[in-house]
PDB file of C-alpha atoms in Angstrom:
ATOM      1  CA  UNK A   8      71.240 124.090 103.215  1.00 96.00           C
ATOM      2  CA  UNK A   9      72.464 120.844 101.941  1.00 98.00           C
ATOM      3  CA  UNK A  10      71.865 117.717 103.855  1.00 98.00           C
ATOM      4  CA  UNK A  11      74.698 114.905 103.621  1.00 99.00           C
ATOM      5  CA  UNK A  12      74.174 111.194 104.796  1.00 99.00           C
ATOM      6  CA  UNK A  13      75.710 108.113 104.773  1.00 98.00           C
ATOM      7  CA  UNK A  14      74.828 106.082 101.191  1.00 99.00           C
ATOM      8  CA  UNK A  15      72.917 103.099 101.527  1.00 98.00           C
ATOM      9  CA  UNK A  16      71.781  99.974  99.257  1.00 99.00           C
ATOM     10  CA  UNK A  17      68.419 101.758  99.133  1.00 99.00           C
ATOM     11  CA  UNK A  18      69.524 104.292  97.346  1.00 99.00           C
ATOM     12  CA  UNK A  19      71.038 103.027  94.359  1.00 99.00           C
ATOM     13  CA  UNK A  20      67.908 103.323  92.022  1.00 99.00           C
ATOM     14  CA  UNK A  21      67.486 107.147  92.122  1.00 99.00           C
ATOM     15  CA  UNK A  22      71.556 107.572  92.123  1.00 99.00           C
ATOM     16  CA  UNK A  23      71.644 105.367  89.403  1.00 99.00           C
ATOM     17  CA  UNK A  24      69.176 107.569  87.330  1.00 99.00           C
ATOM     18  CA  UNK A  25      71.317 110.640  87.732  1.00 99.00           C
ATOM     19  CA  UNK A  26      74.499 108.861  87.167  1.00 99.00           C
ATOM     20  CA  UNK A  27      73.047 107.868  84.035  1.00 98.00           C
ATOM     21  CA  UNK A  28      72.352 111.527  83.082  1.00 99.00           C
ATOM     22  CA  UNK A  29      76.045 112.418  83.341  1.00 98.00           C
ATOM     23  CA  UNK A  30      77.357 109.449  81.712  1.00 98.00           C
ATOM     24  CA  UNK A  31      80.787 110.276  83.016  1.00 99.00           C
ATOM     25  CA  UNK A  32      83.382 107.621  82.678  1.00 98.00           C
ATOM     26  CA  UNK A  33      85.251 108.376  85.651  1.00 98.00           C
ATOM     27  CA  UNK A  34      85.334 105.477  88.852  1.00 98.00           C
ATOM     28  CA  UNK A  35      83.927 107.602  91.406  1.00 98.00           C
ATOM     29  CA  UNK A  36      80.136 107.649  89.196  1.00 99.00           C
ATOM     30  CA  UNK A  37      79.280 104.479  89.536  1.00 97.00           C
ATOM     31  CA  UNK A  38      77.053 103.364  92.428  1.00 98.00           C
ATOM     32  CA  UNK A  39      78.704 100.325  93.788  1.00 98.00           C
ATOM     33  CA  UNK A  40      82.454 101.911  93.785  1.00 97.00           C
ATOM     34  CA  UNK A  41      80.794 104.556  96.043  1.00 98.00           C
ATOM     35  CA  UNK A  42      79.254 102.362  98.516  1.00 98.00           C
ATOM     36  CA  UNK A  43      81.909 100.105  99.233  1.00 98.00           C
ATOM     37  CA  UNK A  44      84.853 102.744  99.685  1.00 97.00           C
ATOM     38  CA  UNK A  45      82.553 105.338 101.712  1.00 97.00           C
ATOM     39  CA  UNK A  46      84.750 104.842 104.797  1.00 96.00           C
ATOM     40  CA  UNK A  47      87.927 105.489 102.939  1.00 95.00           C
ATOM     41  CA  UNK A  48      87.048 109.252 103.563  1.00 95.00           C
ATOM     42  CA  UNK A  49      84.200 109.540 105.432  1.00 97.00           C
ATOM     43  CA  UNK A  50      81.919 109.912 102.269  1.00 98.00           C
ATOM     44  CA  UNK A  51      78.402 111.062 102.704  1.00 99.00           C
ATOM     45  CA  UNK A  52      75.809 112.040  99.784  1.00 99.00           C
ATOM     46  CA  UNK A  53      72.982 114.249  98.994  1.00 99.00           C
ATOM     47  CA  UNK A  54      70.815 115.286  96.339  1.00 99.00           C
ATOM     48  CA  UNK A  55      69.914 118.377  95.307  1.00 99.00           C
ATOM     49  CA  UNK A  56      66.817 118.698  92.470  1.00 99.00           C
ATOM     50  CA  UNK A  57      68.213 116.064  89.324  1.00 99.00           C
ATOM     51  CA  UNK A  58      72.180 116.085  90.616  1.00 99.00           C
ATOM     52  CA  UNK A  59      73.751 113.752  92.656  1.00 99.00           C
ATOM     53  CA  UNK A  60      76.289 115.466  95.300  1.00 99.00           C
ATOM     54  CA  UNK A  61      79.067 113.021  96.928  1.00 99.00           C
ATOM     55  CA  UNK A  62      81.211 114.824  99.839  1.00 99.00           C
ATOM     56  CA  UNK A  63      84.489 113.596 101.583  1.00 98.00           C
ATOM     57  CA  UNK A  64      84.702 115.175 105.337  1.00 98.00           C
ATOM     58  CA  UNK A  65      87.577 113.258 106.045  1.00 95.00           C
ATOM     59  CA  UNK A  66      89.908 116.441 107.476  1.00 90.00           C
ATOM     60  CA  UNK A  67      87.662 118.762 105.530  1.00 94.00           C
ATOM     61  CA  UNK A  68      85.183 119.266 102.879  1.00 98.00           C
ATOM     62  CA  UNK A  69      85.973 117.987  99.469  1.00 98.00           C
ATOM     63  CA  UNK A  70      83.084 117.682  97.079  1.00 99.00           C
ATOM     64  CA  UNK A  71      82.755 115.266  93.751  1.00 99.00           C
ATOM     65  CA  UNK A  72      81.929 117.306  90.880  1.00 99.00           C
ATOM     66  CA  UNK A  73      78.038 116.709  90.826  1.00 99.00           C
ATOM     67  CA  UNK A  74      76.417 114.358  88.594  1.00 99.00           C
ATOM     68  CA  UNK A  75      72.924 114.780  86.887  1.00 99.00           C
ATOM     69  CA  UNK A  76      71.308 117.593  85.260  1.00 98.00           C
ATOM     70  CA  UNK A  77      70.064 121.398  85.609  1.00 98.00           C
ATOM     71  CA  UNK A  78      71.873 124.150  86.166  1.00 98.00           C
ATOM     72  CA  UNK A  79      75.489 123.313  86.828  1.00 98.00           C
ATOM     73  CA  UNK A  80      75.595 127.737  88.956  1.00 98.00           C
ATOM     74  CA  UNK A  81      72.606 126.934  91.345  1.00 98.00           C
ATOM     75  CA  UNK A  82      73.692 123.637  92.133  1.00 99.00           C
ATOM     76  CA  UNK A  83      77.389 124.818  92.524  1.00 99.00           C
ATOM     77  CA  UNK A  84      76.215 127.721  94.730  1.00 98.00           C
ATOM     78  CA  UNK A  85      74.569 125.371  96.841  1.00 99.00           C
ATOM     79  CA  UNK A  86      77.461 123.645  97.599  1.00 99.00           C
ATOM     80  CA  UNK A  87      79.604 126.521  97.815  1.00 98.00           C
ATOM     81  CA  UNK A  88      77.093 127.880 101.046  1.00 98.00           C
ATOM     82  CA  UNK A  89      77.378 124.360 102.732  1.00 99.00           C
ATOM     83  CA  UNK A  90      81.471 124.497 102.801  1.00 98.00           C
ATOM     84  CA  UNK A  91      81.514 127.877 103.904  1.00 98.00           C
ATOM     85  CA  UNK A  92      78.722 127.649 106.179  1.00 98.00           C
ATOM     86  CA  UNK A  93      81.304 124.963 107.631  1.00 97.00           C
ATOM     87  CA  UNK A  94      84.398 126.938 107.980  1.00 97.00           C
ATOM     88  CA  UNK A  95      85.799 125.403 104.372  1.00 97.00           C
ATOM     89  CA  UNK A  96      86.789 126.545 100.796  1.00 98.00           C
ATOM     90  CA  UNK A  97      84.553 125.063  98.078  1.00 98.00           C
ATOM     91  CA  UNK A  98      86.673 122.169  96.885  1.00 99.00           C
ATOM     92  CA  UNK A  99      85.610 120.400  94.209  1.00 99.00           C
ATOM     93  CA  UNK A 100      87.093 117.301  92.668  1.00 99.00           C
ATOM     94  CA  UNK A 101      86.990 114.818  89.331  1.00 99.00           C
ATOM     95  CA  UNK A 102      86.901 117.837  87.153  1.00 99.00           C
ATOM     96  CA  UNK A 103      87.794 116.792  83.643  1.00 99.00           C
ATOM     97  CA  UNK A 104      89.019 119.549  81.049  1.00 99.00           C
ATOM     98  CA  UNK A 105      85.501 119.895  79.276  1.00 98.00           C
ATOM     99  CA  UNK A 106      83.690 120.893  82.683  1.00 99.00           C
ATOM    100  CA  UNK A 107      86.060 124.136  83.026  1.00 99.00           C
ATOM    101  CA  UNK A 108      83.482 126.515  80.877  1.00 98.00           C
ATOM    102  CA  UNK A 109      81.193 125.449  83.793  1.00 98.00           C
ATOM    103  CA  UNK A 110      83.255 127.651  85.927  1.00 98.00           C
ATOM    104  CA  UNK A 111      84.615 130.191  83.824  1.00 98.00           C
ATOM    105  CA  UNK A 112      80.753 131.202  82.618  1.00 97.00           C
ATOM    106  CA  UNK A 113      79.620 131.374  86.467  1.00 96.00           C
ATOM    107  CA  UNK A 114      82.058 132.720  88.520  1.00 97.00           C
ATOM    108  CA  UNK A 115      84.475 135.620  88.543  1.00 96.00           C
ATOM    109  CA  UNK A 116      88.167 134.997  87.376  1.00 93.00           C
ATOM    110  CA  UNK A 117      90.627 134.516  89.713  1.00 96.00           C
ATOM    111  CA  UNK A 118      88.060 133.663  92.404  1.00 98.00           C
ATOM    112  CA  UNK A 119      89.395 130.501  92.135  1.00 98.00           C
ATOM    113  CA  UNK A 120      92.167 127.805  91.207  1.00 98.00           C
ATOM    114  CA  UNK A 121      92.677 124.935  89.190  1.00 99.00           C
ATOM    115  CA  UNK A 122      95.304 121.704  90.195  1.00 98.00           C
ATOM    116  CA  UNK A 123      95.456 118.616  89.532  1.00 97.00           C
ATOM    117  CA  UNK A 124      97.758 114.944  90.547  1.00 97.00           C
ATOM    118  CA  UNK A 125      98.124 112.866  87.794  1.00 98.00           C
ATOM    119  CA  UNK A 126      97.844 110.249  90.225  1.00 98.00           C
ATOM    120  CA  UNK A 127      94.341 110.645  90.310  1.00 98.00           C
ATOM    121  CA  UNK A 128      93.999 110.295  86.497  1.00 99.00           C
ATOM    122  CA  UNK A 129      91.820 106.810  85.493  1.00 99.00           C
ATOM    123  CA  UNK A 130      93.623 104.738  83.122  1.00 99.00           C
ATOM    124  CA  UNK A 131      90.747 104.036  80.032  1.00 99.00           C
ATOM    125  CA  UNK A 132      91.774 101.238  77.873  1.00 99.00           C
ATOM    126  CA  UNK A 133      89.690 100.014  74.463  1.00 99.00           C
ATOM    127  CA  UNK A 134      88.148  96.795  75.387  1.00 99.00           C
ATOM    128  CA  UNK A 135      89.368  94.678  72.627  1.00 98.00           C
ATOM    129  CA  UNK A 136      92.687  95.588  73.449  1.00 99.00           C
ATOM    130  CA  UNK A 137      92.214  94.135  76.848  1.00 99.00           C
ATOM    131  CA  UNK A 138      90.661  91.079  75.680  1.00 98.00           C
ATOM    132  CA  UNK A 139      92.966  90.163  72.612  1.00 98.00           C
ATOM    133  CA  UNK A 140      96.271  91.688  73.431  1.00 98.00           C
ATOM    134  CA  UNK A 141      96.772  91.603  70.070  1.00 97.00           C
ATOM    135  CA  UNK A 142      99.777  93.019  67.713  1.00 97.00           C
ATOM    136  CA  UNK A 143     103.325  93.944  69.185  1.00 97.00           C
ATOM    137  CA  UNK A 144     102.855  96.277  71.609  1.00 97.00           C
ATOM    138  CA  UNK A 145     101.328  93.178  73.566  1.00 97.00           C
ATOM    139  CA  UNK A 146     103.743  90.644  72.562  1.00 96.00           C
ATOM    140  CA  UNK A 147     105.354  90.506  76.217  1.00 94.00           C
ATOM    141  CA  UNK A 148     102.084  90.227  77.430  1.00 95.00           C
ATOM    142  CA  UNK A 149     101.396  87.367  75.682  1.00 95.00           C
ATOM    143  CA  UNK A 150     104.573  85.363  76.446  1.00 92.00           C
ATOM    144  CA  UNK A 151     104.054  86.317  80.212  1.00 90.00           C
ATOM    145  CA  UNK A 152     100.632  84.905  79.899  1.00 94.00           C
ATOM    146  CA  UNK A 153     101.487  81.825  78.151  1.00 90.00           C
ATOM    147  CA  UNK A 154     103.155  79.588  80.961  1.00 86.00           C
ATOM    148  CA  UNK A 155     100.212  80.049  83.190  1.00 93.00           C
ATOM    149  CA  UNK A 156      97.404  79.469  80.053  1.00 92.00           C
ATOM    150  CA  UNK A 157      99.343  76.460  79.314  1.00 91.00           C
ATOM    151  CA  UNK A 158      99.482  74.725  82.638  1.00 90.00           C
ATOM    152  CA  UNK A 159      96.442  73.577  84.754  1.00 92.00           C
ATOM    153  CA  UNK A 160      94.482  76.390  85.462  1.00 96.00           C
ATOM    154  CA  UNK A 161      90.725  77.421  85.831  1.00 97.00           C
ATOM    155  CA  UNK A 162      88.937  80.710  85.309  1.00 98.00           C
ATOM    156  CA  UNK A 163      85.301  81.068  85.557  1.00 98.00           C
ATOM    157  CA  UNK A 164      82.772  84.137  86.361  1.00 98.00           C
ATOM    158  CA  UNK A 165      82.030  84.890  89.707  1.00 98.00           C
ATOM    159  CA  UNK A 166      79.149  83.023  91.384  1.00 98.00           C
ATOM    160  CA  UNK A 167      78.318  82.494  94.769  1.00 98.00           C
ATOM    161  CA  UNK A 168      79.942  79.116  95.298  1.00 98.00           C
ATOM    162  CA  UNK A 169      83.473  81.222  94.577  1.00 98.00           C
ATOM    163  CA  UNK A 170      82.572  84.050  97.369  1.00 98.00           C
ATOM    164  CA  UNK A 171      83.715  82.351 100.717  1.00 98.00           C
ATOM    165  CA  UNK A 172      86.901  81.159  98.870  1.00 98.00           C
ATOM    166  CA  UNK A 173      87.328  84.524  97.558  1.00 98.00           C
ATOM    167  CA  UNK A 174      87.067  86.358 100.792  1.00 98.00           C
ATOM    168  CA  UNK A 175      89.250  84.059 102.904  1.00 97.00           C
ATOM    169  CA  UNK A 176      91.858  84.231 100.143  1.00 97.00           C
ATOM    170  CA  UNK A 177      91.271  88.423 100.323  1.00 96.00           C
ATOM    171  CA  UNK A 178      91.777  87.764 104.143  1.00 94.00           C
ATOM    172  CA  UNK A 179      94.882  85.655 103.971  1.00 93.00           C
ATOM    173  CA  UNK A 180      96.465  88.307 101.739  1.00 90.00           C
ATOM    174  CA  UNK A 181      96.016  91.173 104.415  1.00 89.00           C
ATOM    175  CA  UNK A 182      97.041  89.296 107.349  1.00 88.00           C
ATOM    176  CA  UNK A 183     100.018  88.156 105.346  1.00 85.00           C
ATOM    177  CA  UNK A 184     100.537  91.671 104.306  1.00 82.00           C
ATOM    178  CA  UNK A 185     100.695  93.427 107.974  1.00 76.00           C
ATOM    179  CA  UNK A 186      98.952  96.311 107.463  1.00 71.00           C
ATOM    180  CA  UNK A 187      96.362  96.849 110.488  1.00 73.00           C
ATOM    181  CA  UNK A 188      97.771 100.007 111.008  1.00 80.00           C
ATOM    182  CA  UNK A 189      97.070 100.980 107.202  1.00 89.00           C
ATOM    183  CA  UNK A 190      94.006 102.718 106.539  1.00 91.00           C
ATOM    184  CA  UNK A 191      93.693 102.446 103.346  1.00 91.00           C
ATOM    185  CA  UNK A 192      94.445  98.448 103.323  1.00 91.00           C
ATOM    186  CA  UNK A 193      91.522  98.202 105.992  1.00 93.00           C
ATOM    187  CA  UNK A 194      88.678 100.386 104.083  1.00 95.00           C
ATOM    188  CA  UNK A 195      89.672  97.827 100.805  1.00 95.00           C
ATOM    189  CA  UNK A 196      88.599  94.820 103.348  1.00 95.00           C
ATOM    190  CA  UNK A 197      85.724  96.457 104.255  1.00 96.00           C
ATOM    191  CA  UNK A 198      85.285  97.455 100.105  1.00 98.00           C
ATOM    192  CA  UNK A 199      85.690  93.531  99.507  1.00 98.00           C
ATOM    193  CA  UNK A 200      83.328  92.648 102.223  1.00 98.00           C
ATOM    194  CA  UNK A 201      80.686  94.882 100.701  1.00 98.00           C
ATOM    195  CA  UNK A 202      81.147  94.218  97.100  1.00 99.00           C
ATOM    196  CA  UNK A 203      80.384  90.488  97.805  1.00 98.00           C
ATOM    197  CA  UNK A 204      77.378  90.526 100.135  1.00 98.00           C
ATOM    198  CA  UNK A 205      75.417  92.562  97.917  1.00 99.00           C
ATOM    199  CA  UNK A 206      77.054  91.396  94.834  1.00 99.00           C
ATOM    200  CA  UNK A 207      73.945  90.599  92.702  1.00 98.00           C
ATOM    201  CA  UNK A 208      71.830  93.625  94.278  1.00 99.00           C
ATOM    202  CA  UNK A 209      75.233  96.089  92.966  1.00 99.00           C
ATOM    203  CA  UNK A 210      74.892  94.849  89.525  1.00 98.00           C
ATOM    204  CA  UNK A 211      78.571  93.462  89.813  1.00 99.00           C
ATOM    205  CA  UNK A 212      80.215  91.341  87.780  1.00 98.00           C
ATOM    206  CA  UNK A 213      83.765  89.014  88.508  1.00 99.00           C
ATOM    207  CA  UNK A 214      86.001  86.537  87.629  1.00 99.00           C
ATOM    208  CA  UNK A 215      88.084  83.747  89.400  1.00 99.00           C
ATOM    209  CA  UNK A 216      91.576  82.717  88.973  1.00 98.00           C
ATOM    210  CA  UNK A 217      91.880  79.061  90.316  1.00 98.00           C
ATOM    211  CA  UNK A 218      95.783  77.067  90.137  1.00 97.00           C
ATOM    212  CA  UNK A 219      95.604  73.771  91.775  1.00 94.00           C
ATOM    213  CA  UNK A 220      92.138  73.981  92.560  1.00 95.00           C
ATOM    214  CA  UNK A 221      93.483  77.106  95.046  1.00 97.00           C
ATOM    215  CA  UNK A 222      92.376  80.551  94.483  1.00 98.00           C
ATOM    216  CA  UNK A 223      95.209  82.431  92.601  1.00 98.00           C
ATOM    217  CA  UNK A 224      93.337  86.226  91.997  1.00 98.00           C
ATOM    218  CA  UNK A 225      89.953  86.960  91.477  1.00 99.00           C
ATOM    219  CA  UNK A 226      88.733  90.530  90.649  1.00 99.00           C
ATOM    220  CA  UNK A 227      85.685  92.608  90.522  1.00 99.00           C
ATOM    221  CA  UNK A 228      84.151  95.267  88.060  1.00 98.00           C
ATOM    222  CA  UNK A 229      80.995  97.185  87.443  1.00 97.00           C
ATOM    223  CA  UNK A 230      79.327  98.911  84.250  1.00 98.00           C
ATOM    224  CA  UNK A 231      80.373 103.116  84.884  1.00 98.00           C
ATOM    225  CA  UNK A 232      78.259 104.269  82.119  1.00 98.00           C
ATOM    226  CA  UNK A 233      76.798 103.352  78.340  1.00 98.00           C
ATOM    227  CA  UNK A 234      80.052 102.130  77.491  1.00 98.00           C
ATOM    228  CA  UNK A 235      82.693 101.480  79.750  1.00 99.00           C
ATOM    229  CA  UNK A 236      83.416  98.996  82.313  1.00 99.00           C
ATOM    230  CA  UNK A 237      85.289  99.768  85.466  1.00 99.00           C
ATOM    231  CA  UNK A 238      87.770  96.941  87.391  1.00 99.00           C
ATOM    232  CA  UNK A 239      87.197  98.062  91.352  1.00 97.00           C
ATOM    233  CA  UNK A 240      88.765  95.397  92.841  1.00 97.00           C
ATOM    234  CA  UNK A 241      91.915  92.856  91.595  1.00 98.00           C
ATOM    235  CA  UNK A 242      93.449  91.058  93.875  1.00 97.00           C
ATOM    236  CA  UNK A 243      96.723  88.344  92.795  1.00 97.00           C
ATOM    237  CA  UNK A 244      99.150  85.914  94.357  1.00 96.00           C
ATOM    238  CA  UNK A 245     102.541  87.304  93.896  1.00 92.00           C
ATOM    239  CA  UNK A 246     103.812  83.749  94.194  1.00 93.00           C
ATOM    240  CA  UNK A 247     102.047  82.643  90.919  1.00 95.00           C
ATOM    241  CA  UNK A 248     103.825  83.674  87.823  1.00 93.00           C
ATOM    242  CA  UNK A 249     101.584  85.654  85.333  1.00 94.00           C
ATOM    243  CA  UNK A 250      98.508  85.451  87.996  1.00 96.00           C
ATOM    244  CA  UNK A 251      98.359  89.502  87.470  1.00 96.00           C
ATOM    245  CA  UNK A 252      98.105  89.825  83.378  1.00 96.00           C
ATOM    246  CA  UNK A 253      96.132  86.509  83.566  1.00 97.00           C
ATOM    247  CA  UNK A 254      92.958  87.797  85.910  1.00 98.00           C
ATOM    248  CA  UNK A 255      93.142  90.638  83.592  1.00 98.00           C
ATOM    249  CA  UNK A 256      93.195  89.124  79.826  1.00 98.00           C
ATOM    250  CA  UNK A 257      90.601  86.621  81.461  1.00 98.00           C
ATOM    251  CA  UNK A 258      88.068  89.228  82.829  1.00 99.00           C
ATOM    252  CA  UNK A 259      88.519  91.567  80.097  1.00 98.00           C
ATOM    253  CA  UNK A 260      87.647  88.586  77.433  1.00 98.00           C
ATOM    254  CA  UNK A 261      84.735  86.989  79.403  1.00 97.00           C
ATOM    255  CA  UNK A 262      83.232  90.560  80.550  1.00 97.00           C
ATOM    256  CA  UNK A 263      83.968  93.252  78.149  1.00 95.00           C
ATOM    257  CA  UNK A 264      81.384  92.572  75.533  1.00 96.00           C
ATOM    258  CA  UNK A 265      78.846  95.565  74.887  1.00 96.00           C
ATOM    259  CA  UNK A 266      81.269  97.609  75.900  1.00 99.00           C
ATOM    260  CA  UNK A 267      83.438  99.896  74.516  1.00 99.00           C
ATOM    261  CA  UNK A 268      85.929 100.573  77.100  1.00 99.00           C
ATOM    262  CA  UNK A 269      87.627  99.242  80.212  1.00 99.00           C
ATOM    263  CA  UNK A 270      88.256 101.416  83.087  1.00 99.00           C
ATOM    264  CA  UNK A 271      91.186 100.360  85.101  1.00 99.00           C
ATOM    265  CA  UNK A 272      90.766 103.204  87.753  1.00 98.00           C
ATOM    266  CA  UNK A 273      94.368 105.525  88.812  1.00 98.00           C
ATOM    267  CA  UNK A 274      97.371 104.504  89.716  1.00 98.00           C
ATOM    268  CA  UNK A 275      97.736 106.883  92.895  1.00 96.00           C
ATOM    269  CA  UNK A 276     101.668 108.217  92.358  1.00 97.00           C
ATOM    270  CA  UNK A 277     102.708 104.260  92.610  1.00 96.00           C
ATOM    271  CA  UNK A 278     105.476 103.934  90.657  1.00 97.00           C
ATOM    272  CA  UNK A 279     105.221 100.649  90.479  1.00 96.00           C
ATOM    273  CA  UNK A 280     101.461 100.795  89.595  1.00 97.00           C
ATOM    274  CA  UNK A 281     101.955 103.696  87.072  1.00 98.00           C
ATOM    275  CA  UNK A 282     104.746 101.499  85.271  1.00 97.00           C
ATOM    276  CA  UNK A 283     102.267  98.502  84.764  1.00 96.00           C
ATOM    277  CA  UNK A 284      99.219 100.628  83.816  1.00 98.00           C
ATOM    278  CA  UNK A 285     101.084 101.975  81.027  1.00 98.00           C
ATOM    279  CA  UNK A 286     102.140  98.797  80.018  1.00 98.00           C
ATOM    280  CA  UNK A 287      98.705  98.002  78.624  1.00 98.00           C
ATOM    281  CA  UNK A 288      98.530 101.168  76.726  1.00 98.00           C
ATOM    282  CA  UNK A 289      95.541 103.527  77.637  1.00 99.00           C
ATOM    283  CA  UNK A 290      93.623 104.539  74.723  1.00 99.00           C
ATOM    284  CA  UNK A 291      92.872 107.641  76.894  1.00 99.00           C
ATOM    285  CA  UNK A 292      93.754 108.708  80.273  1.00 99.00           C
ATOM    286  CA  UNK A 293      90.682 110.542  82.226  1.00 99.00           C
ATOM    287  CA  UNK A 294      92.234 113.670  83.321  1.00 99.00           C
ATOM    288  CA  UNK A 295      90.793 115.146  87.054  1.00 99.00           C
ATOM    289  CA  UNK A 296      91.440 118.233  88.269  1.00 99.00           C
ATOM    290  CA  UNK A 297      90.583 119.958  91.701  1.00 99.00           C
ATOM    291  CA  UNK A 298      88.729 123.272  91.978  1.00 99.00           C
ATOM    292  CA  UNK A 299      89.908 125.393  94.716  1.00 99.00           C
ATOM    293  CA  UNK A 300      87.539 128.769  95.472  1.00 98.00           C
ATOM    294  CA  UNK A 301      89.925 131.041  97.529  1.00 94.00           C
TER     295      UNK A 301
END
């Protein structure tokens, strides 16, 4: 039976070397993104021979497709025994259109279900776009941009000397914003938190937005896979015109090269969110669905 426990620092080389297998592009494979959001819900991990297993038991059992290699029925079966052992459907997540065959070759039809939420789909944009915003389509991205890069600003990569600042300015925005009594606002403290006090041992990269000396956004990536660079964490002041677009265009130019593509993560149903991904046109969305064993 499969064993699940909480993920720790210590076990980002052998993760790593499975993730690596894989190669998927989606934001849940990649080490760091795990670590820091494990309390969102109640994330433990296991392995099992060369795959990597992640499991949510926050109000259930709700596996990650695994990551790694071997044979995709035996690990799957494994799984499937640990939720029903526990009184749960297998439920398996992040399941992009070319992992279907994985379940139509080894297991009966209709013994299960297929549904996705586009909210869940990562937006995947080509790096160059990101860092040139080049032609028309970016035009009002450039002229939003262009009273900010013209004033007094400063943007460097993240180093330690930025972290306190960076923090107390992540801080300020959640008192500001109220939310104690928002889970998910609390868990992306405690993601901040984590992302900077093992920044260098994560393998993370950043960049800070400074206006007046002040901190104005700073944000927070990670390499996914062979080419494509995720963006965990961005964080802007409202009050500063263009701080949003600027944090991005800055990042993407300073951090993108060797890569290929930029992933900018989902947009969760947000409107709002969903309005201004799409404003950067995707060169691909990554499509998740959810497999549901009945």
């Amino acid at each position: 039976m499969l064993e699940f426990k909480v993920i720790e620092l210590s076990d980002k080389p052998w993760i790593d070397s499975l993730l690596k297998i894989s190669d998927f592009r989606g934001c849940e494979y990649c080490f760091a993104n795990n670590m820091a959001w494990r309390r969102m819900h109640d994330t433990r991990i296991t392995r099992f021979k060369d795959f990597y297993i992640s499991c949510s038991f926050d109000g259930g059992i709700y596996f990650t497709f695994p990551a790694g290699g071997g044979d995709h029925a035996e690990v799957l079966g494994e799984m499937k025994r640990f939720a029903e052992a526990n009184g749960s459907p297998l439920v398996i997540g992040s399941v992009t259109p070319d992992l279907f065959p994985v379940f139509k070759e080894n297991f009966p039809e209709g013994s299960y279900e297929i549904t996705c939420d586009e909210g869940d789909w990562d937006y995947v944009y080509n790096a160059s776009d990101l860092a040139e915003l080049k032609g028309k389509k970016y035009h009002g991205k450039r002229n939003h941009l262009k009273k900010l890069l013209d004033g007094e600003y400063s943007y460097e990569p993240l180093t330690e000397k930025d972290f306190d600042d960076c923090i107390t300015y992540a801080v300020g925005t959640y008192n500001r914003s109220d939310a104690y009594d928002d889970r998910s606002k609390v868990c992306e403290q405690f993601a901040i938190n984590t992302y900077f006090e093992n920044f260098h041992a994560l393998g993370l990269s950043g960049g800070v937005l400074r206006v007046g000396g002040n901190v104005a956004a700073f944000t927070i990536g990670e390499r996914i896979n062979s080419d494509t660079l995720g963006v965990h964490i961005e964080k802007a002041e409202a009050s500063v015109e263009g701080a949003y677009p600027a944090i991005n265009y800055l990042f993407a130019r300073s951090a993108s090269e060797g890569f290929s593509y930029i992933n900018r993560e989902e947009d969760l149903g947000i409107e709002g969110l969903r309005k201004a991904k799409r404003s950067y046109h995707p060169a691909f969305m990554i499509e998740k669905h959810t497999v549901i064993f009945k």
